[in-house]
XYZ file of C-alpha atoms in Angstrom:
560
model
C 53.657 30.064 150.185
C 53.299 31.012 146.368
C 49.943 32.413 146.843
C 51.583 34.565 149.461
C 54.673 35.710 147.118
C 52.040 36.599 144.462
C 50.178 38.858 146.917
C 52.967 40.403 148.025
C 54.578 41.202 144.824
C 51.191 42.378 143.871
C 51.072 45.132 146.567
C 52.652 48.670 146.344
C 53.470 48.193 149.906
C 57.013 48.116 150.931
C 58.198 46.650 154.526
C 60.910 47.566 156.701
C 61.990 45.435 159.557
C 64.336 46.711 162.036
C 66.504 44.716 164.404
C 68.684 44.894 167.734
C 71.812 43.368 168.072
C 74.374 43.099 171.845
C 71.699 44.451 174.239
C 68.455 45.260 174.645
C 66.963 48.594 175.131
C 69.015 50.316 172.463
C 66.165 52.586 171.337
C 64.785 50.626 168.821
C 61.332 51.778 169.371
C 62.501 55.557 169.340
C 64.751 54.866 166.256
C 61.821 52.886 164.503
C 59.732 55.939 165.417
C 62.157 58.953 163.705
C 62.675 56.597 160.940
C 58.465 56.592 160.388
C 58.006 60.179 161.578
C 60.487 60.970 158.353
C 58.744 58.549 156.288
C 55.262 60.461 156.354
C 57.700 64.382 155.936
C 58.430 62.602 152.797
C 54.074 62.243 152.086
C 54.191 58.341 152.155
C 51.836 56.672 154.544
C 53.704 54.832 157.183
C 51.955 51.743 159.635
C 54.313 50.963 162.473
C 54.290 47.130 163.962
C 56.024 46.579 167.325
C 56.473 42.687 167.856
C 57.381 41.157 171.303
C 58.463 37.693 171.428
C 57.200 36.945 175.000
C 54.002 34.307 175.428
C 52.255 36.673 177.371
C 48.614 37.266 175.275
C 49.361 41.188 176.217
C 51.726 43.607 178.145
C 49.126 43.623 180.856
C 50.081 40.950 183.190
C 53.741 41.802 182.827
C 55.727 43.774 186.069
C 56.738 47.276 184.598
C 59.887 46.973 187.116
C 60.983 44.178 184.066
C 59.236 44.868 181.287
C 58.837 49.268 181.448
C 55.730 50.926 181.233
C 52.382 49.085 179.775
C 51.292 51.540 177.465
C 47.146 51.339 176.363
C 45.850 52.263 173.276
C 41.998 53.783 172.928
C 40.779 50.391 172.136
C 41.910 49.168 175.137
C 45.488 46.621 173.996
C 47.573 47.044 177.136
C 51.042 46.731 174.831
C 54.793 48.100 175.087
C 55.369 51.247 175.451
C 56.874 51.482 171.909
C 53.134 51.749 171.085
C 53.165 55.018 172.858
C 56.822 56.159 171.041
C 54.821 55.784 167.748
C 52.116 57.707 168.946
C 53.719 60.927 169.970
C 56.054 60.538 166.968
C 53.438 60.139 164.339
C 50.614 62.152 166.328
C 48.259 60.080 165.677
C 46.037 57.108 167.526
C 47.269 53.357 167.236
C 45.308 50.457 167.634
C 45.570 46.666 168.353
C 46.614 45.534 164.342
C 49.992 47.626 165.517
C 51.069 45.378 167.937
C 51.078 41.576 168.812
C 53.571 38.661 170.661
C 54.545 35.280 169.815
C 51.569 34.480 172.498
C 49.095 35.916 170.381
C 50.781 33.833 167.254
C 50.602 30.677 168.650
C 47.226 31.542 170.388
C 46.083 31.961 167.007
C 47.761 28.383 165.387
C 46.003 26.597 168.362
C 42.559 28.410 167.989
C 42.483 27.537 164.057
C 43.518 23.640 164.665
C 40.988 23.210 166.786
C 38.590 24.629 164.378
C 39.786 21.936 161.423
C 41.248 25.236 159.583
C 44.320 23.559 158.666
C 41.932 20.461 157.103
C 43.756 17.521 158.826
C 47.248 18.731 158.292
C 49.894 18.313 161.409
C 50.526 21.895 162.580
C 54.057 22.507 162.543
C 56.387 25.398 164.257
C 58.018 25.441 160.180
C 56.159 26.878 158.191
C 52.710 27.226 159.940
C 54.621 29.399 162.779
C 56.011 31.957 160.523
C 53.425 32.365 158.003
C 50.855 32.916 160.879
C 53.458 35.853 161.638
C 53.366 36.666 158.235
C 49.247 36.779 158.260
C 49.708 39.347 161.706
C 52.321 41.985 159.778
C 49.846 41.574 156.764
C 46.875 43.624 158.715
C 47.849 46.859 157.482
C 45.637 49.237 155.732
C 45.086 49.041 152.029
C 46.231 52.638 151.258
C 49.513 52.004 153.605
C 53.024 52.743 151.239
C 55.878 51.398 154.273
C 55.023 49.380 156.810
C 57.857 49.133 159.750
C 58.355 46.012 162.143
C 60.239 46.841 164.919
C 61.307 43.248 166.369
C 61.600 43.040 170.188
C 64.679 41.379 171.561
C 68.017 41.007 170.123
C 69.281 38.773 167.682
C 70.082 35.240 168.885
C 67.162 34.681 171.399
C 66.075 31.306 171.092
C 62.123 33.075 170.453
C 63.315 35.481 167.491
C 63.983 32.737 165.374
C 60.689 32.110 163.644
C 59.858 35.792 163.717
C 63.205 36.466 161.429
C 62.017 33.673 159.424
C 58.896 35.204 158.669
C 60.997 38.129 157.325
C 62.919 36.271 155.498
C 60.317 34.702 153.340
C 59.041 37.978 152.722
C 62.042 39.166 151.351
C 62.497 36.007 149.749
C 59.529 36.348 147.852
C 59.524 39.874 146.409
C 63.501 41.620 147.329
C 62.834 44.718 146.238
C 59.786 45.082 149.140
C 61.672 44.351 152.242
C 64.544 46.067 153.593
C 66.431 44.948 156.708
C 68.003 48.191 159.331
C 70.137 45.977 162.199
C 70.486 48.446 165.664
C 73.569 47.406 167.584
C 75.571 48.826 170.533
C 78.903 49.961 169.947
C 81.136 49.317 173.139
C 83.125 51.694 174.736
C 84.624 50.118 178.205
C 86.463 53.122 180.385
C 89.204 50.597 181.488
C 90.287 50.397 177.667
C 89.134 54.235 175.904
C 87.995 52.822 172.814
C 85.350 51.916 170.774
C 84.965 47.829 170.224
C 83.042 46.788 167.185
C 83.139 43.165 167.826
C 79.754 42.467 169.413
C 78.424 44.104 166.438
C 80.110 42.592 163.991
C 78.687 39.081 165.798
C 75.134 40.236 165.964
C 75.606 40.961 161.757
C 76.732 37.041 161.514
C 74.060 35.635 163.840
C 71.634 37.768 160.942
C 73.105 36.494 158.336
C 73.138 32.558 159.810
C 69.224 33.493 159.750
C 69.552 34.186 156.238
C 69.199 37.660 157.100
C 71.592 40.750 155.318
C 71.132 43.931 156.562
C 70.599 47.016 154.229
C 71.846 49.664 156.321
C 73.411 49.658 159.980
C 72.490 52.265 162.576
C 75.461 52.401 165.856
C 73.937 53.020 169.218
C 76.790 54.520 171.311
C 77.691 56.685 173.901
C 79.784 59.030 171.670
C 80.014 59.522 167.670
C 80.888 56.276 166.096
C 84.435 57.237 164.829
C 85.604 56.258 161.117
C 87.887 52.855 161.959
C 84.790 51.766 163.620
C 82.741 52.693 160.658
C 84.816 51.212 158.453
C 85.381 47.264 160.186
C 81.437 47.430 160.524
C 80.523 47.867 156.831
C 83.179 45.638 155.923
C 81.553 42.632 158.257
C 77.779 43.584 157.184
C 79.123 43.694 153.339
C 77.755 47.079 152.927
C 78.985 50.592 151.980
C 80.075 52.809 154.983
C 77.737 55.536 153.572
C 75.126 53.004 155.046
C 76.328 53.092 158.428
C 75.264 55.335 160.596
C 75.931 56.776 163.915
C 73.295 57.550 166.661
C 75.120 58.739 169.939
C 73.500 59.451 173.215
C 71.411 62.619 172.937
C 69.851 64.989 175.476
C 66.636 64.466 173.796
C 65.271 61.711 171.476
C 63.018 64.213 169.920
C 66.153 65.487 168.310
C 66.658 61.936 166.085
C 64.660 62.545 163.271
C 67.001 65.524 162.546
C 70.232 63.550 163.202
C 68.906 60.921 161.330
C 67.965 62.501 158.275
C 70.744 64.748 158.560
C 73.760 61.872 158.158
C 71.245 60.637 154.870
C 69.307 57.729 156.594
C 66.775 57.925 154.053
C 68.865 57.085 150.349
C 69.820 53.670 151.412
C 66.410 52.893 151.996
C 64.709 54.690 148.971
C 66.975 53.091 147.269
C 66.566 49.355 148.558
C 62.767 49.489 148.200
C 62.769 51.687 144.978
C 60.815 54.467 146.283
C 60.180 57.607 144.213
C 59.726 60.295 146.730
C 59.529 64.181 147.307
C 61.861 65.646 149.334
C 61.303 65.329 152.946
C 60.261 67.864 154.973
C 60.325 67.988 158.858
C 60.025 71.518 159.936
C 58.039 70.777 163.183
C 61.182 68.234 164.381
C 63.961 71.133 163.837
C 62.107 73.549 165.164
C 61.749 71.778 168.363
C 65.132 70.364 168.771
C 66.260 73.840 168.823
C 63.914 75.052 170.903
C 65.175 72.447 173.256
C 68.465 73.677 172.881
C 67.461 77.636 173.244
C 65.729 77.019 177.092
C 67.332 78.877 179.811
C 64.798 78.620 182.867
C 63.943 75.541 184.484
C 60.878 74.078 186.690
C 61.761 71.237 189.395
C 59.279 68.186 188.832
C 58.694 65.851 191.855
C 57.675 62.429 190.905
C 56.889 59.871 194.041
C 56.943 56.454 192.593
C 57.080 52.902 193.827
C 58.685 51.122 190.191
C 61.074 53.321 189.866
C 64.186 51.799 192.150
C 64.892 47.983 191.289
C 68.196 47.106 193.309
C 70.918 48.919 192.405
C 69.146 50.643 189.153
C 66.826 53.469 189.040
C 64.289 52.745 185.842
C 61.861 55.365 184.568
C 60.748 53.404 181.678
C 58.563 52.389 184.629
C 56.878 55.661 183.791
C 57.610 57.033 180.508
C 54.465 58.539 179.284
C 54.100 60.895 182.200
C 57.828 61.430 181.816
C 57.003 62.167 178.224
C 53.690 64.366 178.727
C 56.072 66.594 181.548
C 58.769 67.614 178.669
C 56.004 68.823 176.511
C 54.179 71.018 178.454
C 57.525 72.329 179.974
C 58.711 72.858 176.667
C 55.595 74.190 175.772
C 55.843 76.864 178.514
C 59.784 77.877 177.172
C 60.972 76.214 180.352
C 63.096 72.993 180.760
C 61.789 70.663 183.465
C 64.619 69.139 186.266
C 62.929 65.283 187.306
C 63.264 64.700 190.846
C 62.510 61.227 192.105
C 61.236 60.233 195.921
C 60.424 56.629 196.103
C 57.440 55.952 198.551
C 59.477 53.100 200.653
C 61.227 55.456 201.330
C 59.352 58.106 202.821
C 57.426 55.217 204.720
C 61.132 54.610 206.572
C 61.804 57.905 206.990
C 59.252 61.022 207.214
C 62.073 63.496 207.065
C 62.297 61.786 203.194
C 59.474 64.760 202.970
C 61.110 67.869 203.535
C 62.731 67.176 199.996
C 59.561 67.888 198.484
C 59.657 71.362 199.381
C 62.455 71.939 197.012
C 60.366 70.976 194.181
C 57.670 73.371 191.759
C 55.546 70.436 190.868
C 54.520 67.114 192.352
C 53.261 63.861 190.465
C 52.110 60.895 191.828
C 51.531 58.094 188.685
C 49.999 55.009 188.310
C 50.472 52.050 190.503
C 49.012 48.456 191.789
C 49.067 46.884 195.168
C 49.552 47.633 198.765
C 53.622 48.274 198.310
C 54.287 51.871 199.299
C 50.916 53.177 199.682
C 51.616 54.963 202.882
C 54.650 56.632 201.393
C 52.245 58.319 198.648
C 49.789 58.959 201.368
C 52.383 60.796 203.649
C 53.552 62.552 200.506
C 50.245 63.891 199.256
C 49.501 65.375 202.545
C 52.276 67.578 202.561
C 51.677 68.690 199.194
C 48.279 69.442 200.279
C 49.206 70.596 203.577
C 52.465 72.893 201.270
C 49.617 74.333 198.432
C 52.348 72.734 196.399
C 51.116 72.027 192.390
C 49.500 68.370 192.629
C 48.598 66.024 189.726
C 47.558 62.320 190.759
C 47.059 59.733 187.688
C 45.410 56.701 188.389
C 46.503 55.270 191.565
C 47.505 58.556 192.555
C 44.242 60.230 192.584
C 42.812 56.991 194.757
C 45.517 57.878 197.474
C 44.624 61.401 197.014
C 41.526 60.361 198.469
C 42.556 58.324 201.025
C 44.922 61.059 202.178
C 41.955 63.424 202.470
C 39.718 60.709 204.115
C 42.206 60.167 206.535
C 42.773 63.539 207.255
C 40.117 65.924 206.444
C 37.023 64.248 206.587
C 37.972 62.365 209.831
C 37.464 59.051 208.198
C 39.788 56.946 210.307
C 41.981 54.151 208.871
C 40.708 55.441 205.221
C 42.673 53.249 202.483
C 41.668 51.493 199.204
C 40.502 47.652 199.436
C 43.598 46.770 197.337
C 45.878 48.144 199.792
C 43.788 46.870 202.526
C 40.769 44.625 202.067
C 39.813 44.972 205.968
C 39.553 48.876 206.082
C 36.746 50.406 208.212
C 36.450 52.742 205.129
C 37.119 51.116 201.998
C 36.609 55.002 199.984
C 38.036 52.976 197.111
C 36.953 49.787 196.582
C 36.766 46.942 193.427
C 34.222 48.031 190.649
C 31.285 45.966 191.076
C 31.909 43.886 187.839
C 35.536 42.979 188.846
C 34.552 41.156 191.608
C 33.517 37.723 189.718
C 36.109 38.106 187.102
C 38.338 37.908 190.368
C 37.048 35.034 191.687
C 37.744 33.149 188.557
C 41.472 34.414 188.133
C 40.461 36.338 184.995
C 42.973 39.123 185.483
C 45.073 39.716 182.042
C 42.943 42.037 179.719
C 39.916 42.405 182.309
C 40.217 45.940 183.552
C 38.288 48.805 182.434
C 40.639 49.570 179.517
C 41.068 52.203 176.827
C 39.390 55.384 175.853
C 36.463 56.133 177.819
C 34.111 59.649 177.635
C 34.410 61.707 181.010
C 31.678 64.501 181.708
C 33.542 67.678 183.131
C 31.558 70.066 185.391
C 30.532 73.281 184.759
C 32.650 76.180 186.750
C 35.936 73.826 187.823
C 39.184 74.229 187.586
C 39.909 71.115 185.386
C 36.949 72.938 183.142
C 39.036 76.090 182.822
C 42.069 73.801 182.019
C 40.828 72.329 179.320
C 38.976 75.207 177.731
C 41.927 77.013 177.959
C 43.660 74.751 175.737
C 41.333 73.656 173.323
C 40.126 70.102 174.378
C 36.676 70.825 175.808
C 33.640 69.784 173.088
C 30.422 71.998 173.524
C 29.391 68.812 175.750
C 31.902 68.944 177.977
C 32.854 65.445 177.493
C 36.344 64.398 177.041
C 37.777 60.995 175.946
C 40.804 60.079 178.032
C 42.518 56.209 178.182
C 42.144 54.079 181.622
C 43.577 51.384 183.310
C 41.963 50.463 186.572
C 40.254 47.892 188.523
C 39.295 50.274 191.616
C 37.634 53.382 191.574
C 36.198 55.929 194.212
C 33.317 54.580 196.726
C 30.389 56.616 196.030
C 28.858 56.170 199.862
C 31.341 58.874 200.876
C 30.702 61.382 198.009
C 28.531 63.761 200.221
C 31.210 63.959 203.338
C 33.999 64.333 201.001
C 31.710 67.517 199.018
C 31.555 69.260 202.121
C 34.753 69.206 203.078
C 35.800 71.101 200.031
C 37.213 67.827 197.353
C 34.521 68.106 194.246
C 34.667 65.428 191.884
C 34.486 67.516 189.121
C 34.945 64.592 186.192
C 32.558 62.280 185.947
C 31.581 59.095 183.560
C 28.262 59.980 181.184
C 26.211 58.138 183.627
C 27.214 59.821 186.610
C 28.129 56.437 188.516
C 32.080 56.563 188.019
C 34.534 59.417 189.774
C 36.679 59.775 187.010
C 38.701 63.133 188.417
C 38.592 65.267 191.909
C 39.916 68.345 192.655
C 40.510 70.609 195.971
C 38.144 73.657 196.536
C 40.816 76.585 195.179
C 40.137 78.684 198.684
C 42.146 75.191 199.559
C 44.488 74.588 197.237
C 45.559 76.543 194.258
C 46.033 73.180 191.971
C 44.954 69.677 193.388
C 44.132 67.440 190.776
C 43.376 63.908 190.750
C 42.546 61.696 187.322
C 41.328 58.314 187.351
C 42.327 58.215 183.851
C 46.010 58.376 182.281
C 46.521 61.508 180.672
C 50.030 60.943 179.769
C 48.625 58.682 177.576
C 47.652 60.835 174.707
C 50.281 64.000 175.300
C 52.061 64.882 172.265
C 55.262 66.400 171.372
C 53.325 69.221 169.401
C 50.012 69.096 171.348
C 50.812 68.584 175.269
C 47.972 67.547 177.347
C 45.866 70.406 179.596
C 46.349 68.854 182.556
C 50.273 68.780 182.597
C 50.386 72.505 180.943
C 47.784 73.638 184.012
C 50.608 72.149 186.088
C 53.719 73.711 184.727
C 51.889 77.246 184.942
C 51.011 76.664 188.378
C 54.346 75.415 189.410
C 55.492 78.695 187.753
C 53.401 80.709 189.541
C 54.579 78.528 192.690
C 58.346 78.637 192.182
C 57.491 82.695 191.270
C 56.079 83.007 194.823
């Protein structure tokens, strides 16, 4: 522990650790994000950590219906999709130091015991648990000024425990380096019209029973945090009321940074870790919030999903990047998009589900796993084809594209994917030939073909033109998107498939791998299918080709 404190005080390097209190899902990851994204307008260089207490190794094995979206960095983590918040925020590639659970920590203990790293001593959860944590938030760069740990969970989960520890020792070690921003919900129940700061006020008490005081408090609430509020909250976190702030609901949660560094989020933290800044500049952040604010027109985007209903609840965390990648290319093209959802068990009960889809501009079908609602998506891509309406599979949803065209254009009868139906007659997606043994051994978390991989685009396509017109295509021709994926397109049928008019127009270096298809244009004006996920790598200031090639052809559509 002292040689710790002495490296720490040592280091320019100041940390900020940000907390949830009441519920989850408050927006810490987007908050933690604006807070960063203001960080670097200032000129100080910012590392983002995003800690989930589960045991799970990775976010891989986890159902998105419960957990949201797995995100995938390009060297191939399958994390939260925080991970992909700080990437569009700070517009720049993550890796696997920015991330890690309480699985990995104690993966890590076990590993080094059984390698006699701990020289004989018993290995115990205090203080070999926290200081491993420690060792984890400590992989930052050299150059790095802030580093910000976003903390999964809320306050008062049996797991957190050690993980506040770790900050605690931190801060007890060098004060001045580690500052403390708690996130709670501020309740606003219809039946009684007012705000109720209580749950807050107990989430600042279970901190502070960790040995945890807060620096500054940030209110997640439906409406602007009014001053009685204000006031009891400071009071029971022992701070100033100029260092709590109020983050409403907004439209868009691009528009943060700007509300955040408009009520002064930034003094109570320059002032916590001493840090001698410029003044901060975000010119790219208010220009786009009021650019989201100036759109008049609109495009209608269809989505057909299968983790997007779950009981009562409709959940598009489920899909968040490609939620994320549609807003920038519509705002990109000065329109706003409208998000329609059709979930694919329902189309599979009732066909007339389909007609819907003519009232859309756009259709997406996103990732997926398993046989659940795969004839839904199939029924749905055919109209699309069949209704030249604007088509962009990802993933999953190019493999059905293909088993929609099988089916029905090339005459293949019973087409389907072997994961939706190991006994097809024509299996025109089927299990990469590696995956098979890591099957048959149960190796299934972190076994996929994962992260960014280099696609070869061919000459005289429309996914060529897309990209060139945008200014992603090298002089190669190769571009390097992210994947996810344990199937991929049965080469035996690429000939019959060719003359029917779908050309697989992306392919890996090697030529062995279908990595994107597309309908002959005397077919279809835009059919696109992508075995990779380019949501993945869309940015607020730099949407991806593929979902700006959409929003002009839905344009076009919705025009005609």
């Amino acid at each position: 522990m002292q040689s710790f404190c002495q490296k720490l005080k040592s280091s320019k390097t100041k940390f900020i650790f940000i907390s949830g209190g009441v519920i989850s899902g408050l927006g810490k990851g987007t908050t933690s994000a604006s807070i960063a994204a203001l960080l670097e307008g200032c000129g100080l260089k910012v590392f983002p950590i995003k800690v989930d207490m589960y045991l799970n190794i990775d976010a891989g094995t986890m159902n998105p219906l419960e957990h949201g979206e797995t995100f995938v960095t390009a060297d191939a983590l399958e994390c939260d999709q925080d991970i992909g918040t700080y990437e569009r925020f700070l517009h720049r590639n993550l890796d696997r130091s920015n991330y890690f659970t309480a699985g990995q920590v104690y993966q890590s203990i076990l590993d080094k015991e059984r390698q006699l790293r701990f020289n004989g001593r018993c290995v115990e959860a205090f203080p070999h648990i926290p200081l491993e944590i420690i060792d984890f938030i400590n992989r930052f760069p050299e150059d790095t000024d802030v580093v910000i740990v976003e903390y999964g969970g809320t306050v008062g989960e049996y797991q957190n425990e050690a993980f506040f520890e770790a900050a605690r020792m931190m801060a007890a070690c060098s004060p001045n380096q580690v500052c403390f921003v708690h996130i709670g919900y501020i309740l606003q129940p219809p039946s009684l019209g007012e705000m109720k700061s209580k749950p807050m006020q107990m989430s600042i008490r279970m901190l502070n029973e960790l040995g945890i005081f807060p620096d500054l408090l940030i209110c997640r609430s439906e409406n602007q945090i009014d001053r009685p509020r204000i006031e009891k909250i400071a009071i029971a976190a022992g701070v100033s009321e100029k260092e709590v702030f109020s983050c409403p609901n907004v439209d868009s949660i691009y528009k943060l940074p700007k509300i955040l560094k408009d009520q002064g989020v930034l003094q109570p933290i320059f002032n916590k870790l001493h840090l001698n800044t410029n003044s901060c500049h975000i010119p790219p952040w208010e220009n786009l919030s009021d650019k989201i604010d100036s759109l008049k027109r609109t495009i209608k985007i269809g989505i057909v999903a299968k983790y997007y209903t779950s009981g009562g609840s409709n959940l598009g965390d489920s899909y968040i990047s490609v939620l994320e990648a549609v807003k920038h290319a519509a705002w990109e093209m000065n329109v706003k998009p409208e998000i329609t959802w059709f979930d694919s068990e329902t189309i599979e009960k009732d066909k007339k589900n389909l007609e819907k889809l003519s009232q859309v501009d756009v259709v997406i079908v996103p990732q997926g796993w398993g046989s659940r609602g795969v004839e839904g998506k199939v029924e749905a891509i055919k109209y699309v084809r069949e209704n030249k309406i604007p088509y962009l599979g990802l993933c999953f949803g190019m493999q059905m594209a293909t088993v929609e065209f099988g089916r029905n254009v090339v005459g293949l009868k019973d087409a389907n994917s072997e994961e939706a139906n190991p006994d097809s007659p024509h299996p025109v997606i089927h299990i990469m030939e590696e995956q098979k043994e890591l099957i048959r051994k149960l190796q299934y978390g972190g076994t996929i073909r994962l992260g960014a991989w280099p696609c070869k685009i061919a000459k005289g396509t429309l996914i060529e033109e897309v990209y060139q017109k945008y200014g992603w295509l090298t002089d190669n021709s190769v571009v390097d998107e992210r994947h996810r994926h344990r199937y991929e397109f049965n080469n035996a049928y690429r000939e019959q498939y060719e003359a029917k008019g779908m050309h697989f127009t992306g392919l890996s270096p090697d030529g062995k791998l279908v990595e994107a298809v597309e309908l002959d244009r005397s077919l279809h004006p835009y059919f696109i299918g992508t075995q990779f996920h380019p949501e993945l790598i869309s940015r607020p200031f730099t949407p991806h080709p593929l979902f700006l090639g959409l929003i002009e052809a839905g344009l076009a559509h919705k025009n005609a």
